[in-house]
Amino acid sequence: MLGAALAVAVVLLVALPFLREPAPDSDRLGELADADRRRLDAEEARDRALDALRELEADHRAGRVSDADYRTVIGAVRRDAAEALRTLDGMEAGTRANGTKTA
Amino acid sequence: MPDLGRAALILTLGLCVYAVVAGGAAAMLGRRRLALSARNALYAAFGSTLVASLVLWAAFLRDDFSFAYVAGHSSRDLPFAYKLSAFWGGQEGSLLLWLLVLTAYAAIAVWLARRKARDLVVWVTPVLGGIAAAFTWLLVGVSSPFETIAAPADGSGLNPSLQNPYMVIHPVFLYLGYVGLAVPFAFAMGSLLSGRTDERWIVATRRWTIVAWTALGVGQLLGAHWAYEEVGWGGYYAWDPVENAALMPWLAATAYLHSVMIQEKRGMLRVWNVTLVGLAFCLSLFGTFLTRSGIVSSIHSFTQSSIGPWFLAFVVVAVVFTVAMIWLRLPQLRTKAKLESLVSREASFLYNNLLLVALCLTILWGTAWPILSEAVRGESVVVGRPYYDFFLRVFGLPLLLLMGIGPLIAWRRASLRGLARVFVWPAGIALAAGSLLIALGAGSSIPGLVAYTFATFVLATIALEFVRGTSARRALTGEAVPTAFGRLVGRNRRRYGGYVVHAAIVLLAIGIAGSSAYDSVVESPSPLARGESLAIGDYTLTYRELREREGANATEIRAVLDVRRGGDDLGTLEAGKNAYSVEQQVSNEVGIRSDLLTGEDLFVIAERVYENGTVQFRVFVKPLVNLIWLAGLVFVLGSLITLWPDAREERRLATRYARTPETADRTAT
């Protein structure tokens, strides 16, 4: 008896999405568009570059990284950050332009 | 009641298979409601497994010996706490605990990630469902805890070794760790299946990995303490196959926790990271296989069973699946970033990874050798302690040193001159400590001396890190020292929590080196009669009397010893045996006197108690052994700091992933 009640409860839970929406407008799963996927990669690259810049500054301030090492690395870190921001800006500009065309 | 337990497990099996089939179909065909339905099946699987578990617990508490499992692992006079822990005292219950933790983790993991990694969860669901289905099949089709028999008047009791407070919680922590590794594995495989190799699977599982890794670490320490107190051979780790089984995935997960930082900071090592996550999970399965199959003899393996082939098949499927997925997605996993210098943070983490994986694989080889030798040559050859000790020194000592070096090297590249400047103080302190130790006579063990010197170096770097960070923050903000220190840690939780974990590992290393390289042991040449003494180091132990008393479910025989050190009376110590009448077994009950100031233990084993009242004793002095247990507390503290949510980080990630697609949470439960 208890087993049967448990079975009914789990079947109801599993069927819930279909019971709640017997005839939905769309049953498609949201997919990441290629543009969104590229944007996500670019945002990850941006966060990575900005983190690296922040960490290098903090390490230098705390004395973990010597002045000479700081000067050797900072250029590349800044370049990466600038490139990541440029890439992202370019994507946003492209998106805005497409939006304007569509409108 | 057994029918309800059986029905609940059959339901769990059906739900898990549904999560695999419907979840897989939903992911491939892009069906929103089907994906949600599969996710709900995972939630429901947890519910039905919980019902099955409650049925078994109720049977233990009600002394319902019509359950064969209860009759085989409990008795009427078993204390309450052990009736609860007898649940996992045998194979079937252990598997049920595995399943309970797995379905709970699966339900929580997909629920928590349903917004941040929506499209990923769709692929994670069938993977988690598949793992749970495999375990449920073992419980439904091969080894059920709900088999019934004609109820005997009393059960046959619980193995006396398991009647120890540590055994109430040790397996739970171990399983929280083993099973927890299934979550990062499922997300990594979900990521590969979906072809989306961005960092979302890492972000979604960062805390899961640390929770599992912490639980596995704590579980091993609890197990070591159990072995130390209960098994009664004077040690805490014997390189036993079952102990190794827990250590190997922990080492792989440790390697992953370091290498994932390289992916997060530099975008490198994507293939390596999914490989490590796969390795950690497959090793956790292998560990469960070793523990549960009875294929190797072990002091911890309390079962012999027929599930071995099934489990082995499961391990093989998991390995093949992991390798195939990584192979399939190799092009997407390749990255542009390259290692710029061999003297850099990422390089040091890479060395750390190579050493950890080398140690892990060496232990795997030693653990699997008896099985392999039996398969090939027909006779089982056991690899002894010297093999493991040798490789622990070869790989462990450089790892200890790297723990001090790695966090202080700059990312990308660092000059040797810059490094010398950063390390001049820690290296000076370490060399001074090494010299002092030689003067104090610690040179009798070279590995011990090296371990202590390296440990001092690492502790000095950690202390210096906290000082440097606090000073830099004070210089920037003008805050008072406590405020600057608190905010420094609060705003860099992963970094400073990591340092605290490193400090714990250093304490562990000091404790292991002290208690193994500098311990002393003495055995009474003949059984001692009342009034006779035994000396070890500064200690003198005089055997005073033999006491016998009735415990809850055992007759306790204790030899009472007066302990003196130098001229000081340190009180008495008891060591003896417990005779369990129901189980018809005798256990060793050691006597331990801990000096919390020096961390030293005086450890007494009553090897044999003779009918004439004489007792054969074995006595150890274990310097610094208590640092091992202290390390556990520090380890948990460091993990908690690392795990504590950072609101700024959460906001940043929420913004980053705000545009990931909706997978119809409109109908979410």
Short mmCIF file of C-alpha atoms in Angstrom, two decimals, chain A residues 1-33 36-37 39-41 43-52 54-56 58-70 72-81 83 88 92, chain B residues 1 4 7-8 11 15 18 26-27 29-37 40-41 43-44 47-48 51 119 122 194-196 198-200 262-267 270 340 345 407-415 418-419 421-422 465 468-469 472 476 495-496 499 652 655-657 659-664 666-669:
data_model
loop_
_atom_site.label_atom_id
_atom_site.label_comp_id
_atom_site.label_asym_id
_atom_site.label_seq_id
_atom_site.Cartn_x
_atom_site.Cartn_y
_atom_site.Cartn_z
CA MET A 1 0.00 0.00 0.00
CA LEU A 2 2.75 2.42 1.04
CA GLY A 3 4.77 1.25 -1.96
CA ALA A 4 1.88 2.02 -4.29
CA ALA A 5 1.45 5.49 -2.76
CA LEU A 6 5.16 6.15 -3.23
CA ALA A 7 4.93 5.00 -6.85
CA VAL A 8 2.01 7.34 -7.55
CA ALA A 9 3.85 10.26 -5.92
CA VAL A 10 7.02 9.79 -7.98
CA VAL A 11 5.10 9.28 -11.22
CA LEU A 12 3.24 12.54 -10.57
CA LEU A 13 6.50 14.37 -9.89
CA VAL A 14 8.07 13.04 -13.07
CA ALA A 15 4.96 13.87 -15.12
CA LEU A 16 4.59 17.33 -13.57
CA PRO A 17 6.15 19.31 -16.46
CA PHE A 18 3.67 17.68 -18.88
CA LEU A 19 0.71 18.10 -16.53
CA ARG A 20 1.49 21.77 -15.98
CA GLU A 21 1.98 22.55 -19.64
CA PRO A 22 -0.04 20.06 -21.68
CA ALA A 23 0.20 22.20 -24.83
CA PRO A 24 3.01 24.75 -24.54
CA ASP A 25 3.75 27.38 -27.18
CA SER A 26 7.22 25.98 -27.53
CA ASP A 27 8.79 22.81 -26.19
CA ARG A 28 12.27 23.61 -27.50
CA LEU A 29 15.23 23.73 -25.16
CA GLY A 30 17.03 27.04 -25.15
CA GLU A 31 20.29 26.58 -27.05
CA LEU A 32 23.33 28.79 -26.88
CA ALA A 33 23.62 30.52 -30.24
CA ASP A 36 26.41 33.79 -27.43
CA ARG A 37 28.95 31.03 -27.17
CA ARG A 39 30.57 36.03 -26.24
CA LEU A 40 30.80 33.67 -23.26
CA ASP A 41 34.33 32.68 -24.28
CA GLU A 43 33.79 37.20 -21.26
CA GLU A 44 35.74 34.37 -19.66
CA ALA A 45 38.90 35.62 -21.36
CA ARG A 46 38.18 39.16 -20.15
CA ASP A 47 37.62 38.03 -16.53
CA ARG A 48 40.77 35.95 -16.71
CA ALA A 49 42.84 38.84 -18.01
CA LEU A 50 41.47 41.35 -15.51
CA ASP A 51 42.00 38.86 -12.66
CA ALA A 52 45.58 38.35 -13.77
CA ARG A 54 44.60 42.57 -10.37
CA GLU A 55 46.60 39.70 -8.92
CA LEU A 56 49.86 40.90 -10.39
CA ALA A 58 48.47 42.92 -5.54
CA ASP A 59 51.50 40.58 -5.62
CA HIS A 60 53.77 43.46 -6.58
CA ARG A 61 52.33 45.67 -3.85
CA ALA A 62 52.81 42.91 -1.26
CA GLY A 63 56.41 42.35 -2.33
CA ARG A 64 55.84 38.85 -3.72
CA VAL A 65 56.82 39.97 -7.19
CA SER A 66 60.01 41.99 -7.58
CA ASP A 67 60.09 45.26 -9.57
CA ALA A 68 62.11 43.59 -12.32
CA ASP A 69 59.70 40.63 -12.63
CA TYR A 70 56.74 43.01 -12.52
CA THR A 72 58.81 41.84 -17.41
CA VAL A 73 55.26 40.52 -17.05
CA ILE A 74 52.99 43.56 -16.78
CA GLY A 75 53.19 44.42 -20.50
CA ALA A 76 51.88 41.01 -21.60
CA VAL A 77 49.16 41.00 -18.92
CA ARG A 78 47.94 44.45 -19.95
CA ARG A 79 48.03 43.45 -23.62
CA ASP A 80 45.87 40.39 -22.87
CA ALA A 81 43.39 42.51 -20.90
CA GLU A 83 42.72 42.48 -26.32
CA LEU A 88 34.18 42.04 -26.32
CA GLU A 92 28.86 44.34 -28.64
CA MET B 1 8.27 -3.37 5.63
CA LEU B 4 8.34 -1.21 0.96
CA ALA B 7 9.57 -1.33 -3.89
CA ALA B 8 11.35 1.93 -3.13
CA LEU B 11 11.29 2.74 -8.12
CA LEU B 15 13.61 6.66 -12.08
CA TYR B 18 14.27 7.18 -16.94
CA ALA B 26 15.74 15.55 -24.19
CA ALA B 27 19.32 16.75 -24.53
CA LEU B 29 16.33 16.33 -29.38
CA GLY B 30 16.13 19.62 -27.49
CA ARG B 31 12.88 18.81 -25.65
CA ARG B 32 12.27 21.18 -22.77
CA ARG B 33 9.54 19.40 -20.80
CA LEU B 34 11.24 16.05 -21.19
CA ALA B 35 14.46 17.55 -19.77
CA LEU B 36 12.56 18.89 -16.78
CA SER B 37 10.82 15.57 -16.32
CA ASN B 40 12.41 15.64 -11.59
CA ALA B 41 13.16 11.92 -11.85
CA TYR B 43 14.71 14.47 -7.32
CA ALA B 44 12.23 11.61 -7.00
CA GLY B 47 13.00 10.56 -2.26
CA SER B 48 12.51 6.86 -2.96
CA VAL B 51 12.34 5.82 1.94
CA ASP B 119 21.87 24.06 -20.76
CA VAL B 122 20.33 18.98 -19.34
CA SER B 194 27.13 19.03 -24.99
CA GLY B 195 30.27 20.17 -26.80
CA ARG B 196 30.39 23.30 -24.62
CA ASP B 198 33.70 26.73 -21.54
CA GLU B 199 34.34 27.11 -17.82
CA ARG B 200 30.78 26.69 -16.62
CA ILE B 262 45.74 27.22 -14.25
CA GLN B 263 42.66 26.86 -16.44
CA GLU B 264 40.86 29.61 -14.57
CA LYS B 265 43.85 31.99 -14.64
CA ARG B 266 45.48 31.15 -17.95
CA GLY B 267 42.92 29.11 -19.88
CA ARG B 270 41.66 21.84 -20.30
CA GLU B 340 55.88 30.77 -21.04
CA ARG B 345 53.26 29.76 -10.92
CA PRO B 407 52.05 30.10 -4.30
CA LEU B 408 54.80 32.73 -4.19
CA ILE B 409 55.95 32.60 -7.80
CA ALA B 410 54.42 35.05 -10.23
CA TRP B 411 52.18 33.83 -13.03
CA ARG B 412 53.75 33.65 -16.49
CA ARG B 413 57.42 34.04 -15.52
CA ALA B 414 59.69 34.93 -12.64
CA SER B 415 63.41 35.58 -12.43
CA GLY B 418 63.32 37.80 -7.78
CA LEU B 419 62.66 34.38 -6.29
CA ARG B 421 64.59 37.84 -2.75
CA VAL B 422 61.14 36.40 -1.89
CA GLU B 465 52.36 35.63 3.18
CA ARG B 468 52.98 40.68 3.69
CA GLY B 469 49.32 40.69 2.66
CA ALA B 472 50.15 45.77 2.00
CA LEU B 476 46.66 50.89 1.09
CA ARG B 495 44.00 32.01 -1.68
CA TYR B 496 44.22 32.34 2.10
CA TYR B 499 47.31 28.61 2.72
CA ARG B 652 30.30 38.60 -11.33
CA THR B 655 26.40 38.66 -14.81
CA ARG B 656 28.66 36.52 -16.99
CA TYR B 657 26.16 33.69 -17.30
CA ARG B 659 22.64 35.28 -21.11
CA THR B 660 22.84 31.51 -21.10
CA PRO B 661 19.62 30.05 -22.43
CA GLU B 662 16.48 29.36 -20.55
CA THR B 663 15.70 25.68 -20.34
CA ALA B 664 12.20 26.35 -19.30
CA ARG B 666 8.85 28.03 -16.02
CA THR B 667 7.74 24.60 -14.98
CA ALA B 668 10.54 23.99 -12.53
CA THR B 669 9.62 22.17 -9.40
#
